[in-house]
PDB file of C-alpha atoms in Angstrom:
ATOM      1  CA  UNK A   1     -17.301  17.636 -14.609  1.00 32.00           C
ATOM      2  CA  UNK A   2     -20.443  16.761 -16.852  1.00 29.00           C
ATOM      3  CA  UNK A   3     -23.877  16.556 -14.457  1.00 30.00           C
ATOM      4  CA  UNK A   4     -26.669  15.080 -15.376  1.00 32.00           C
ATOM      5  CA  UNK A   5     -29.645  15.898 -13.246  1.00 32.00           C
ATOM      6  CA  UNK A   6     -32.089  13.081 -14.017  1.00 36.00           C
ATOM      7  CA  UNK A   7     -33.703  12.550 -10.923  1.00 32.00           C
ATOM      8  CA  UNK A   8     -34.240   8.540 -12.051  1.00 35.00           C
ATOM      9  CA  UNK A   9     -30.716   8.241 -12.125  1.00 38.00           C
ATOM     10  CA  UNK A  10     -30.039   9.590  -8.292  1.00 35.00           C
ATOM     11  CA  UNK A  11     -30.461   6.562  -6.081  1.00 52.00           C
ATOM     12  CA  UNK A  12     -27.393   5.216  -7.855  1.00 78.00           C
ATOM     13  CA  UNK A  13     -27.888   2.276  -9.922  1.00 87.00           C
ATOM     14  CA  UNK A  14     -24.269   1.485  -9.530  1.00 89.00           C
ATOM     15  CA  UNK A  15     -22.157   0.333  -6.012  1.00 90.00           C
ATOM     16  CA  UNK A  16     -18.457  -0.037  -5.141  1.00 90.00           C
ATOM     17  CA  UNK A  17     -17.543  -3.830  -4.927  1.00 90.00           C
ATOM     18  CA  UNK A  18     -15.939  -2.634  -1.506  1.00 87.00           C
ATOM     19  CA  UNK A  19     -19.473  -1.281  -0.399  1.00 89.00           C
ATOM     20  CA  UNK A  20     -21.727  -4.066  -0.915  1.00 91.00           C
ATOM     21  CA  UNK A  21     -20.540  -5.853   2.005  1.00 90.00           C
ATOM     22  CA  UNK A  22     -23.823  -5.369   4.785  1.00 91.00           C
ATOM     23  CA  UNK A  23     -26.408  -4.680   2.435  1.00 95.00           C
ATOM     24  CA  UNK A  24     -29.538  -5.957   3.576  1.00 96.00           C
ATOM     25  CA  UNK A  25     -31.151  -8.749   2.637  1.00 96.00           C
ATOM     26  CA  UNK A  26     -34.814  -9.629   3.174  1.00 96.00           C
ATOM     27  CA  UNK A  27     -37.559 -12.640   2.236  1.00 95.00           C
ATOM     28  CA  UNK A  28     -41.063 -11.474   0.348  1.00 95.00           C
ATOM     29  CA  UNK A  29     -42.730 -11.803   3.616  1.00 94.00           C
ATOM     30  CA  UNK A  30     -40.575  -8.544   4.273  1.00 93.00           C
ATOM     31  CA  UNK A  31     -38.400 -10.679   7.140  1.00 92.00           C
ATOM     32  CA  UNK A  32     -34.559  -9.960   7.194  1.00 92.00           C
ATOM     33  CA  UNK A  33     -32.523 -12.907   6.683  1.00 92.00           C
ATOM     34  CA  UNK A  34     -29.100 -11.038   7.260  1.00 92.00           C
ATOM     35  CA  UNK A  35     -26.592  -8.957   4.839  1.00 93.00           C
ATOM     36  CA  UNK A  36     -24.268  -9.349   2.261  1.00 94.00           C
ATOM     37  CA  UNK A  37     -21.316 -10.676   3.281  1.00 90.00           C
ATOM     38  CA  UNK A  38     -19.414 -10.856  -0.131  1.00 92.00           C
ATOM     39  CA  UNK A  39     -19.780 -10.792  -3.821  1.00 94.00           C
ATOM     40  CA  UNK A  40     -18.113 -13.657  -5.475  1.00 93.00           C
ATOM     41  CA  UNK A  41     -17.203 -12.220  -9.266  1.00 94.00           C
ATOM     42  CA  UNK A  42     -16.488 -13.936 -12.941  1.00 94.00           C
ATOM     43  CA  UNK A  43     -12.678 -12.376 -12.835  1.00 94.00           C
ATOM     44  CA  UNK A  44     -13.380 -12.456 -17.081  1.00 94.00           C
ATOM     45  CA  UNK A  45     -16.890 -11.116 -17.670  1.00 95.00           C
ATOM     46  CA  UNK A  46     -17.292  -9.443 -14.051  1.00 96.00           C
ATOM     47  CA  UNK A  47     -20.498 -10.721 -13.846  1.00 96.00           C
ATOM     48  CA  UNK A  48     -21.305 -11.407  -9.578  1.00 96.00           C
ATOM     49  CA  UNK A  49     -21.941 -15.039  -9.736  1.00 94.00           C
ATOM     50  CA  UNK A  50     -22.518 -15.587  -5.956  1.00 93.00           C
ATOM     51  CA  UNK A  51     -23.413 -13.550  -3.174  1.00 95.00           C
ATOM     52  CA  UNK A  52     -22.758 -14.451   0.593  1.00 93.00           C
ATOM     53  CA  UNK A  53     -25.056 -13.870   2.859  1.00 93.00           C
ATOM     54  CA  UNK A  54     -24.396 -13.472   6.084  1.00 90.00           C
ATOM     55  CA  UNK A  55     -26.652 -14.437   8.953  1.00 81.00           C
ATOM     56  CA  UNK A  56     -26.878 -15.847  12.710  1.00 69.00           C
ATOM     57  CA  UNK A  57     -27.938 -14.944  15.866  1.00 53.00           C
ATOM     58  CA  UNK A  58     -32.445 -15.908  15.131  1.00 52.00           C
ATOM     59  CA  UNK A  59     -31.282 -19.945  16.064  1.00 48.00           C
ATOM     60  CA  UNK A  60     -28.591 -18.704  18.793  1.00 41.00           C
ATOM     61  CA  UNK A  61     -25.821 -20.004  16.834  1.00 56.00           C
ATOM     62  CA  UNK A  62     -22.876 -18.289  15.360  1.00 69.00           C
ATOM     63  CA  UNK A  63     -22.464 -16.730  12.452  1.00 80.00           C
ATOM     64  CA  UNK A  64     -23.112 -18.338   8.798  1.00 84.00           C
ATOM     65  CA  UNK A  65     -22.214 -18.099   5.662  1.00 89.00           C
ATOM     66  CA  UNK A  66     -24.708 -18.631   2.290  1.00 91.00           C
ATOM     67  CA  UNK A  67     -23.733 -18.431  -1.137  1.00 92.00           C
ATOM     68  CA  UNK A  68     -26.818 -17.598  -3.173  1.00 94.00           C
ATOM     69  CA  UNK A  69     -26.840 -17.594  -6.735  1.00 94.00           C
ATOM     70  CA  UNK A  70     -26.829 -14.110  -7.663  1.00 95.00           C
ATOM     71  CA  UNK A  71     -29.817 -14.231 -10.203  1.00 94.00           C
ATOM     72  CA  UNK A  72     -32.069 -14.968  -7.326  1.00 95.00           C
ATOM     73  CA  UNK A  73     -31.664 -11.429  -6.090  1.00 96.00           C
ATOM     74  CA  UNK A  74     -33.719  -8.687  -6.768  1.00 96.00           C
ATOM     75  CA  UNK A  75     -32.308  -5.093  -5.900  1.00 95.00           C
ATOM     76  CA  UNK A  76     -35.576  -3.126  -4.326  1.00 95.00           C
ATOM     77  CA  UNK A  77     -34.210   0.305  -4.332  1.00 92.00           C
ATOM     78  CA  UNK A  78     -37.271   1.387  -1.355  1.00 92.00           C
ATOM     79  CA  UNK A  79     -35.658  -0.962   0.663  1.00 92.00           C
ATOM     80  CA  UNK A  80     -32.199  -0.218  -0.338  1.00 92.00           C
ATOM     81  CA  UNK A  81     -31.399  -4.240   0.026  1.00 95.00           C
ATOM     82  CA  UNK A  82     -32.246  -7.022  -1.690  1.00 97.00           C
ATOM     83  CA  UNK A  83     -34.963  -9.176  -2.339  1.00 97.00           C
ATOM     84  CA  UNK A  84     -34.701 -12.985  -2.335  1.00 96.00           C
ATOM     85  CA  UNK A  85     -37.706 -15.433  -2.605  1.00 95.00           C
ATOM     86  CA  UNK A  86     -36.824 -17.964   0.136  1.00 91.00           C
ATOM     87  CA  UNK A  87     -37.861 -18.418   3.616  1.00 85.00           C
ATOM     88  CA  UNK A  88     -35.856 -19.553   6.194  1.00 83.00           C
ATOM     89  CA  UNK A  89     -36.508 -23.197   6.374  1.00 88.00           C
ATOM     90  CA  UNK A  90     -34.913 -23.118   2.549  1.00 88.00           C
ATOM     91  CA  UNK A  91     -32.353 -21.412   3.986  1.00 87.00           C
ATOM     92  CA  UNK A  92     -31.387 -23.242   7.026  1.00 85.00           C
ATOM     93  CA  UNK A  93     -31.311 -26.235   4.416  1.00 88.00           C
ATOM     94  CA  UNK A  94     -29.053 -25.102   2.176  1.00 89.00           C
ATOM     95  CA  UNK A  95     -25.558 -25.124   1.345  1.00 88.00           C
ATOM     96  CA  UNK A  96     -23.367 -23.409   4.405  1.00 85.00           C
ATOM     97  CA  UNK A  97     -20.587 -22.824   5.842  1.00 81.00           C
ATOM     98  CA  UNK A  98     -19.383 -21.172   9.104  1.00 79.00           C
ATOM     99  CA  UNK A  99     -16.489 -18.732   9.387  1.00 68.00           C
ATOM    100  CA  UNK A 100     -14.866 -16.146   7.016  1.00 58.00           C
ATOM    101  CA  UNK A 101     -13.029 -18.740   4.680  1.00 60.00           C
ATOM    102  CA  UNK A 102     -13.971 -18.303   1.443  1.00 55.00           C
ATOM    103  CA  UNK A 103     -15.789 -21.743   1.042  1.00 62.00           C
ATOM    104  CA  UNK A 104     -13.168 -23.385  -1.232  1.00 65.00           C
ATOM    105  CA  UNK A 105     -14.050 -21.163  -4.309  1.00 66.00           C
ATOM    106  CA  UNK A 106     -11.386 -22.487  -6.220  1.00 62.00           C
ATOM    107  CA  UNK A 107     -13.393 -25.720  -6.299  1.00 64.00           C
ATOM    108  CA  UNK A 108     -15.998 -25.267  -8.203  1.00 67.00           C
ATOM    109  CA  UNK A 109     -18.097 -27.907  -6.035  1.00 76.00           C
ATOM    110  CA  UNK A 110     -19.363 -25.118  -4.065  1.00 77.00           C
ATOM    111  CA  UNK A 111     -20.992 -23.541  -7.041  1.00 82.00           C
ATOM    112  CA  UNK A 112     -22.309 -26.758  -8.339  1.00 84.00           C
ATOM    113  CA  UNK A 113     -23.992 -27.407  -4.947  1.00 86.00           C
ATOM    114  CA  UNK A 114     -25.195 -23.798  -4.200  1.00 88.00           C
ATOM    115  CA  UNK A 115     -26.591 -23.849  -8.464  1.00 87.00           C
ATOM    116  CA  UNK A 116     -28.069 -27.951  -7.629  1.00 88.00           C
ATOM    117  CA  UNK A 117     -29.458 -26.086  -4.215  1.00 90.00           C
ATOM    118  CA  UNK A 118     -31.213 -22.698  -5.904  1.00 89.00           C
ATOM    119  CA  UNK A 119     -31.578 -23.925  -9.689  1.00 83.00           C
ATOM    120  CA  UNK A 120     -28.442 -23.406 -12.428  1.00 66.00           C
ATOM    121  CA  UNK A 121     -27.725 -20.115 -13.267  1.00 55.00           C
ATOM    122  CA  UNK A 122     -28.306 -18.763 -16.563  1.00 52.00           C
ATOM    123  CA  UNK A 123     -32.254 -19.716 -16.149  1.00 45.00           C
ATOM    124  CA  UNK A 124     -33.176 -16.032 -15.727  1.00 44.00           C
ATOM    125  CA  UNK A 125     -36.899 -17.106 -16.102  1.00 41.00           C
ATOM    126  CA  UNK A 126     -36.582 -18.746 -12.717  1.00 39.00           C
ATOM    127  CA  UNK A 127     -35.400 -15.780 -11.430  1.00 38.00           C
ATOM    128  CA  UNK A 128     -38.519 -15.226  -8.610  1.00 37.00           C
ATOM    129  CA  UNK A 129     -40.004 -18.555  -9.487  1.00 35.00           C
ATOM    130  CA  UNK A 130     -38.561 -20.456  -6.842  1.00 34.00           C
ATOM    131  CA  UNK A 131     -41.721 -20.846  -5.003  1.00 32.00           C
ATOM    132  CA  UNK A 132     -43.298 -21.971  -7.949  1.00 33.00           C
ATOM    133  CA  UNK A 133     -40.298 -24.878  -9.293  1.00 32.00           C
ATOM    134  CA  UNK A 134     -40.337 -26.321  -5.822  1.00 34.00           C
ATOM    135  CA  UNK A 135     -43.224 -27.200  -3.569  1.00 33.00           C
ATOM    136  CA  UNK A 136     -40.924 -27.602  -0.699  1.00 33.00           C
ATOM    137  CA  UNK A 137     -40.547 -24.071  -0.341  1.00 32.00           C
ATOM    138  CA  UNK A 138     -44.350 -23.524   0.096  1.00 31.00           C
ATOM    139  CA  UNK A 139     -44.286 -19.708   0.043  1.00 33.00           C
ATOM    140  CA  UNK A 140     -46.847 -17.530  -1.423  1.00 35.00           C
ATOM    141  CA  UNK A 141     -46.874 -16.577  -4.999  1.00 35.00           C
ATOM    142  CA  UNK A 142     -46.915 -13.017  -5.039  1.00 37.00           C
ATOM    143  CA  UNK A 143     -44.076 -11.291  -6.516  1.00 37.00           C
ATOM    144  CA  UNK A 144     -42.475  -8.298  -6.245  1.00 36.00           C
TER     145      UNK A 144
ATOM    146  CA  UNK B   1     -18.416 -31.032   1.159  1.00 31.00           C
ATOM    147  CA  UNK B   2     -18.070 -32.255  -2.633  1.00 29.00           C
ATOM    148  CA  UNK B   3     -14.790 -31.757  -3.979  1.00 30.00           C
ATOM    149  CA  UNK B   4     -14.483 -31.383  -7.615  1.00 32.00           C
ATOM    150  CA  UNK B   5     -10.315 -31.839  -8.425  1.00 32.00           C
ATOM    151  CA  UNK B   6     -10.652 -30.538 -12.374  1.00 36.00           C
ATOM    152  CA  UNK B   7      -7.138 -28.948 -12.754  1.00 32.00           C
ATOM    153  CA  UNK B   8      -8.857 -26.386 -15.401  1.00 35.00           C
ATOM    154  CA  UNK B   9     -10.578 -25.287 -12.185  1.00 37.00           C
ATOM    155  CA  UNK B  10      -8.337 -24.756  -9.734  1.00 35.00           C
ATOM    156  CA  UNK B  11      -7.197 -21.071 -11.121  1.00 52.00           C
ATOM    157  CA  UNK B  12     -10.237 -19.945  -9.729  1.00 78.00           C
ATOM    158  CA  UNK B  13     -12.530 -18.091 -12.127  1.00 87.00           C
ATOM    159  CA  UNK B  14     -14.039 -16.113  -9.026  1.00 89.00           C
ATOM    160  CA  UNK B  15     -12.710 -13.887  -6.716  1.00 90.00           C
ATOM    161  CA  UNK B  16     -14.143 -12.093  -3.994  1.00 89.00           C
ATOM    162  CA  UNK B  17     -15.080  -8.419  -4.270  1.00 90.00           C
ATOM    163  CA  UNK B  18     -13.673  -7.694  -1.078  1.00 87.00           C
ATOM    164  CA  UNK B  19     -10.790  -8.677  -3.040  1.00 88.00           C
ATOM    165  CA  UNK B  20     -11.090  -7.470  -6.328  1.00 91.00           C
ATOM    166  CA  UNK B  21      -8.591  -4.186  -5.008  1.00 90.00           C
ATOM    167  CA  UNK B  22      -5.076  -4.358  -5.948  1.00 91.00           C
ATOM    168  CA  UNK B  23      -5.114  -6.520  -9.323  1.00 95.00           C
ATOM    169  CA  UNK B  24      -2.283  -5.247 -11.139  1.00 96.00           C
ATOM    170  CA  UNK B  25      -3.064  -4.041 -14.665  1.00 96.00           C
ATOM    171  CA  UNK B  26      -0.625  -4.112 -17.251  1.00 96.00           C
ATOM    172  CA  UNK B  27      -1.483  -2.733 -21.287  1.00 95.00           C
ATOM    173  CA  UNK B  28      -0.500  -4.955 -23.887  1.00 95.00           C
ATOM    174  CA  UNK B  29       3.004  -3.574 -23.969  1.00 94.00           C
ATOM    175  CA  UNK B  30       3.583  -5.269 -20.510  1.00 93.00           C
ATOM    176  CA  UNK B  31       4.022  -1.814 -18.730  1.00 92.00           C
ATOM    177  CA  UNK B  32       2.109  -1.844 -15.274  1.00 92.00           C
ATOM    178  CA  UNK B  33      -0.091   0.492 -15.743  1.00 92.00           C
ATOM    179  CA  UNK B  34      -1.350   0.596 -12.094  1.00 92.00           C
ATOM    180  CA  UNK B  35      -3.842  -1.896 -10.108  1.00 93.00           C
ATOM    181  CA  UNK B  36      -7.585  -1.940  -9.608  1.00 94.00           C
ATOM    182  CA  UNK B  37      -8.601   0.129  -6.026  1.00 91.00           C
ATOM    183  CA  UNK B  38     -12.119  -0.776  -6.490  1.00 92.00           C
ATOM    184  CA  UNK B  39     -14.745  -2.068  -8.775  1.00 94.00           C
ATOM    185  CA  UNK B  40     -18.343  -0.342  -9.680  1.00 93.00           C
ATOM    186  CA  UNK B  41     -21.635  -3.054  -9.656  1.00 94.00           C
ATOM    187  CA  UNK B  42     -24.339  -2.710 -11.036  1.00 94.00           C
ATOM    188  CA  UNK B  43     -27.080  -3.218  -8.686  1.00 94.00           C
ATOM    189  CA  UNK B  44     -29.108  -5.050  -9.950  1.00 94.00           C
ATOM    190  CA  UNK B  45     -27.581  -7.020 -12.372  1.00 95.00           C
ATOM    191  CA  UNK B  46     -24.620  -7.467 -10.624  1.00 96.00           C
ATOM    192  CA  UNK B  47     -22.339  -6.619 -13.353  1.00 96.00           C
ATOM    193  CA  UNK B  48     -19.191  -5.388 -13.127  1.00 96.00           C
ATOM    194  CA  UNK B  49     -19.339  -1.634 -15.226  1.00 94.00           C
ATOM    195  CA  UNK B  50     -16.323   0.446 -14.002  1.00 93.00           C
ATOM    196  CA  UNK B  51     -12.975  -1.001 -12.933  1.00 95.00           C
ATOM    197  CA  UNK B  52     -11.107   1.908 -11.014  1.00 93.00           C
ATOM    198  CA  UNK B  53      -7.828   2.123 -11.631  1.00 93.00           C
ATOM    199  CA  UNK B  54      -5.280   3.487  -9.221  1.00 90.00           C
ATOM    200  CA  UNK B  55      -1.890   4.786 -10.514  1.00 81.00           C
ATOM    201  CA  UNK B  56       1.040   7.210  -9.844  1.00 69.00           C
ATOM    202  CA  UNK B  57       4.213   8.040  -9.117  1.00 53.00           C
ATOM    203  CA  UNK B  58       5.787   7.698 -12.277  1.00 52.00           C
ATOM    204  CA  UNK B  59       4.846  11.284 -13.057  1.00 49.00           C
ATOM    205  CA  UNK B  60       5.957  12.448  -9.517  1.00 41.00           C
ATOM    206  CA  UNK B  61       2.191  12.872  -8.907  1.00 56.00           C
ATOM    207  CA  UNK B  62      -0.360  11.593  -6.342  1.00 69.00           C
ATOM    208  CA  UNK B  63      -2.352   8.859  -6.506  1.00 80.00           C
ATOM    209  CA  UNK B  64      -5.088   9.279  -9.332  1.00 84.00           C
ATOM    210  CA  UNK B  65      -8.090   7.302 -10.194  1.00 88.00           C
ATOM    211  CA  UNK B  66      -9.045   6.064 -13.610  1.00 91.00           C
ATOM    212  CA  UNK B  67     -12.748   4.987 -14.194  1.00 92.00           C
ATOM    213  CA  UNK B  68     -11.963   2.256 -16.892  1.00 94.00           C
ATOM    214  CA  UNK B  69     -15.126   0.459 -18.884  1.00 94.00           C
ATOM    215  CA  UNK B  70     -15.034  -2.901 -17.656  1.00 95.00           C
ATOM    216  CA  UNK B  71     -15.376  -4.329 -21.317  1.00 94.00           C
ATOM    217  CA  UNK B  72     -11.976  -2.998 -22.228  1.00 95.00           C
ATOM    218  CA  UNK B  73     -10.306  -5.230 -19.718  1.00 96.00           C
ATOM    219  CA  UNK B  74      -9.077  -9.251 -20.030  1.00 96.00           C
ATOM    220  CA  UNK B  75      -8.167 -11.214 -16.948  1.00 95.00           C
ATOM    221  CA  UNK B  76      -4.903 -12.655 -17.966  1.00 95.00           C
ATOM    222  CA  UNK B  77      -4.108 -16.109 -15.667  1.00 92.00           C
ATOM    223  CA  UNK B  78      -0.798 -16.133 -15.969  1.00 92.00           C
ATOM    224  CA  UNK B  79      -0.163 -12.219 -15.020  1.00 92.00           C
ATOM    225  CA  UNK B  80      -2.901 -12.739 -12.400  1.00 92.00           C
ATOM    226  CA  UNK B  81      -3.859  -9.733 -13.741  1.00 95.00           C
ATOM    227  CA  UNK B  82      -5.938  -7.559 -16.102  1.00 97.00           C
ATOM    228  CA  UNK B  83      -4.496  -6.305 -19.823  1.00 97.00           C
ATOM    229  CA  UNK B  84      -6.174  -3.320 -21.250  1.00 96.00           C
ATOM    230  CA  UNK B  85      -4.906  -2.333 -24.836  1.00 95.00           C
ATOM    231  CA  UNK B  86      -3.946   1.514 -23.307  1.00 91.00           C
ATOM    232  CA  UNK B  87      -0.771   3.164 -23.314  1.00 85.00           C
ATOM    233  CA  UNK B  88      -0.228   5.910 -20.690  1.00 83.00           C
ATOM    234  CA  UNK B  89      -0.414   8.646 -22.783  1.00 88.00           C
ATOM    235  CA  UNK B  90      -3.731   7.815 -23.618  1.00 88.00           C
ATOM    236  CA  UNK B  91      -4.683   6.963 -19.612  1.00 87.00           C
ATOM    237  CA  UNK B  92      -3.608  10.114 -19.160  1.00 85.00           C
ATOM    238  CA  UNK B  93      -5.982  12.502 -21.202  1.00 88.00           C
ATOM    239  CA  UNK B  94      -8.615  10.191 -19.910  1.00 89.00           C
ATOM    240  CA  UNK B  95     -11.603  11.067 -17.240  1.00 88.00           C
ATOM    241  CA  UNK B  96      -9.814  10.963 -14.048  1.00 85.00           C
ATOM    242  CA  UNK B  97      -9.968  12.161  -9.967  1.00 81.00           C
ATOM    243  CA  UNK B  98      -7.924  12.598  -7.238  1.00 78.00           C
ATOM    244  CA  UNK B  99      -8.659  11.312  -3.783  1.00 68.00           C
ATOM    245  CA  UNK B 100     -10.356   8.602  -2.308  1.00 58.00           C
ATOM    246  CA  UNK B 101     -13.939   9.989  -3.180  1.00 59.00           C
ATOM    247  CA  UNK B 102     -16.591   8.174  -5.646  1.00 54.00           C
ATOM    248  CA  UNK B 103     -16.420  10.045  -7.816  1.00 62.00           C
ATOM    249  CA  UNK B 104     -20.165  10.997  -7.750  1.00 64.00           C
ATOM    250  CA  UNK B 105     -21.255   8.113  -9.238  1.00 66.00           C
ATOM    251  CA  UNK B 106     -24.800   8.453  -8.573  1.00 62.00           C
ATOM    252  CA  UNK B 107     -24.086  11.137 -11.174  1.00 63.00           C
ATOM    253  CA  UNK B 108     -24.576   9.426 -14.585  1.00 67.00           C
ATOM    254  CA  UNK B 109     -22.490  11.547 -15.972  1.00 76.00           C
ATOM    255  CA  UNK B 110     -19.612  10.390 -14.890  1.00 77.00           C
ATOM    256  CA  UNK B 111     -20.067   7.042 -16.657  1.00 82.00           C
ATOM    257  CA  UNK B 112     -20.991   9.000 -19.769  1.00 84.00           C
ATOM    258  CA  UNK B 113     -17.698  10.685 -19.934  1.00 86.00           C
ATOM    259  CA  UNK B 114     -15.741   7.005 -19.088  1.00 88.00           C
ATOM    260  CA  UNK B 115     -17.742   5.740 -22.038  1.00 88.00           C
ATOM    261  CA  UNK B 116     -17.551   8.973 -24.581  1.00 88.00           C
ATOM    262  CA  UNK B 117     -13.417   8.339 -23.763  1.00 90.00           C
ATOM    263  CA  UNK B 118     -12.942   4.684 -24.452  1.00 89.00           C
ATOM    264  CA  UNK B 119     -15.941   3.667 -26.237  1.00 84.00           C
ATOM    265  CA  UNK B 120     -19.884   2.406 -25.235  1.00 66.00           C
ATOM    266  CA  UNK B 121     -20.036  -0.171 -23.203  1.00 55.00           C
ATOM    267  CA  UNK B 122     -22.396  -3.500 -24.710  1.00 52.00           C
ATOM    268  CA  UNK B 123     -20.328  -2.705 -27.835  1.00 45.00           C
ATOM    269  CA  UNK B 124     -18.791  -6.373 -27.098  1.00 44.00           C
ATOM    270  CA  UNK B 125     -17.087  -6.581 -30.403  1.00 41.00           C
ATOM    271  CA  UNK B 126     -15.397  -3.549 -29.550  1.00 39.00           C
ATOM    272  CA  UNK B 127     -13.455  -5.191 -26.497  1.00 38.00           C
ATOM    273  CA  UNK B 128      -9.684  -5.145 -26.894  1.00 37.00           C
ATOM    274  CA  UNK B 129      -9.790  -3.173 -30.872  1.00 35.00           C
ATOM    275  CA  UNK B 130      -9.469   0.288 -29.387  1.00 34.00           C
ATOM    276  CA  UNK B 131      -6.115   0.796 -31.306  1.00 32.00           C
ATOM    277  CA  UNK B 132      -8.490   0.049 -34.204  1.00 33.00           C
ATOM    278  CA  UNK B 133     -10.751   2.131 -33.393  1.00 32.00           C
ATOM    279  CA  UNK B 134      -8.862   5.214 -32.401  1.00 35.00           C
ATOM    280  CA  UNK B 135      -6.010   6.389 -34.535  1.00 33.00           C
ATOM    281  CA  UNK B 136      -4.688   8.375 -31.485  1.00 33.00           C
ATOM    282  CA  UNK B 137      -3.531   5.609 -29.584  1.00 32.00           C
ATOM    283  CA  UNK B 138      -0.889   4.637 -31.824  1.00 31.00           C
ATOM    284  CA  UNK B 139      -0.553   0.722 -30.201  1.00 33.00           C
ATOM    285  CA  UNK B 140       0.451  -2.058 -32.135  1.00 35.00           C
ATOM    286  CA  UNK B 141      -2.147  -3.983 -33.378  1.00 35.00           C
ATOM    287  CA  UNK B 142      -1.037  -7.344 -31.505  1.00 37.00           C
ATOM    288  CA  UNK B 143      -3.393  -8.922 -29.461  1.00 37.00           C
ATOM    289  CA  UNK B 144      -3.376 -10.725 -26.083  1.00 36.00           C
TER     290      UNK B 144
END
């Protein structure tokens, strides 16, 4: 088997669909807001549309369920989880769902209401911006 | 919950990752060539690069696991299931392990040889034209 010993390759900038499930998942204040539940994928282009992340437990509620778009995330490799630029008040108020259905995928509705929530897809300059396209979310500029 | 009851929908473009495993593949021919036993992500952007493919048992062999680029693959609806324009004798002198293990993806190299085999990946207009492309693999030029 070919190596390839370049150290900046090591950390793996790759991961099996069946290992994404309960990576960690964490606001730019550095709070975690749960895991990955699930990766919902473009069957054509195999692009991850939507991830699900899982949370509960902080409001002493059950488990729920939040698709985020996926160009929202940022991968921090030093954390080993991902990076999303919401607090949990946006959270809490967005699109949700509670047990391990899969949220109706084949109807795109969820999609159109988790894109109407987070902004479309596709708009990878908003990727981080968040804060910045909606006042609601009042969170601090910085930016990772 | 909005319902959206577009009929071109209902297929379902997505599908979980937790439930990407076990999508038959089939090469244009219509052989089965084996099904998918797990998918590799990129990280960060979330796209799909590797689609592992699990065959065997027609050669009286175990299990083996084919690292395929996921640009050579089309989701076909009505077969539910992916079409790569590969015979088995060309699967066959291709990059390949045995047993459940990764692989060592972390090691780069890996993908290198899975792309030196079947062609770069990016190299779009390359998708589905590897009979073109490579005398060897002696398919008809029909496409899906």
């Amino acid at each position: 088997m070919t190596t390839v010993n370049d150290p900046a390759d090591t950390e793996g900038q790759l991961i099996a669909a069946s290992k994404v499930s309960g990576t960690n998942v964490y606001n730019l204040a550095g709070q975690h807001l749960g895991s990955i539940y699930d990766v919902m994928l473009n069957k054509q282009s195999g692009q991850s549309e939507y991830a699900i992340l899982s949370f509960g437990g902080f409001l002493g509620i059950g488990e729920k369920y939040h698709p985020l778009p996926w160009h929202i995330l940022n991968y921090d490799p030093l954390q080993e989880g991902y990076v999303v630029d919401l607090d949990r008040d946006r959270l809490e108020g967005a699109p949700v769902y509670e047990g391990r259905d899969e949220a109706a995928w084949d109807d795109r509705g969820w999609g159109h209401r988790v894109d109407d929530y987070y902004g479309a897809p596709g708009h990878d300059d908003l990727q981080g911006s968040l804060s910045a396209a909606d006042p609601v979310l009042g969170l601090p500029a910085a930016r990772i």
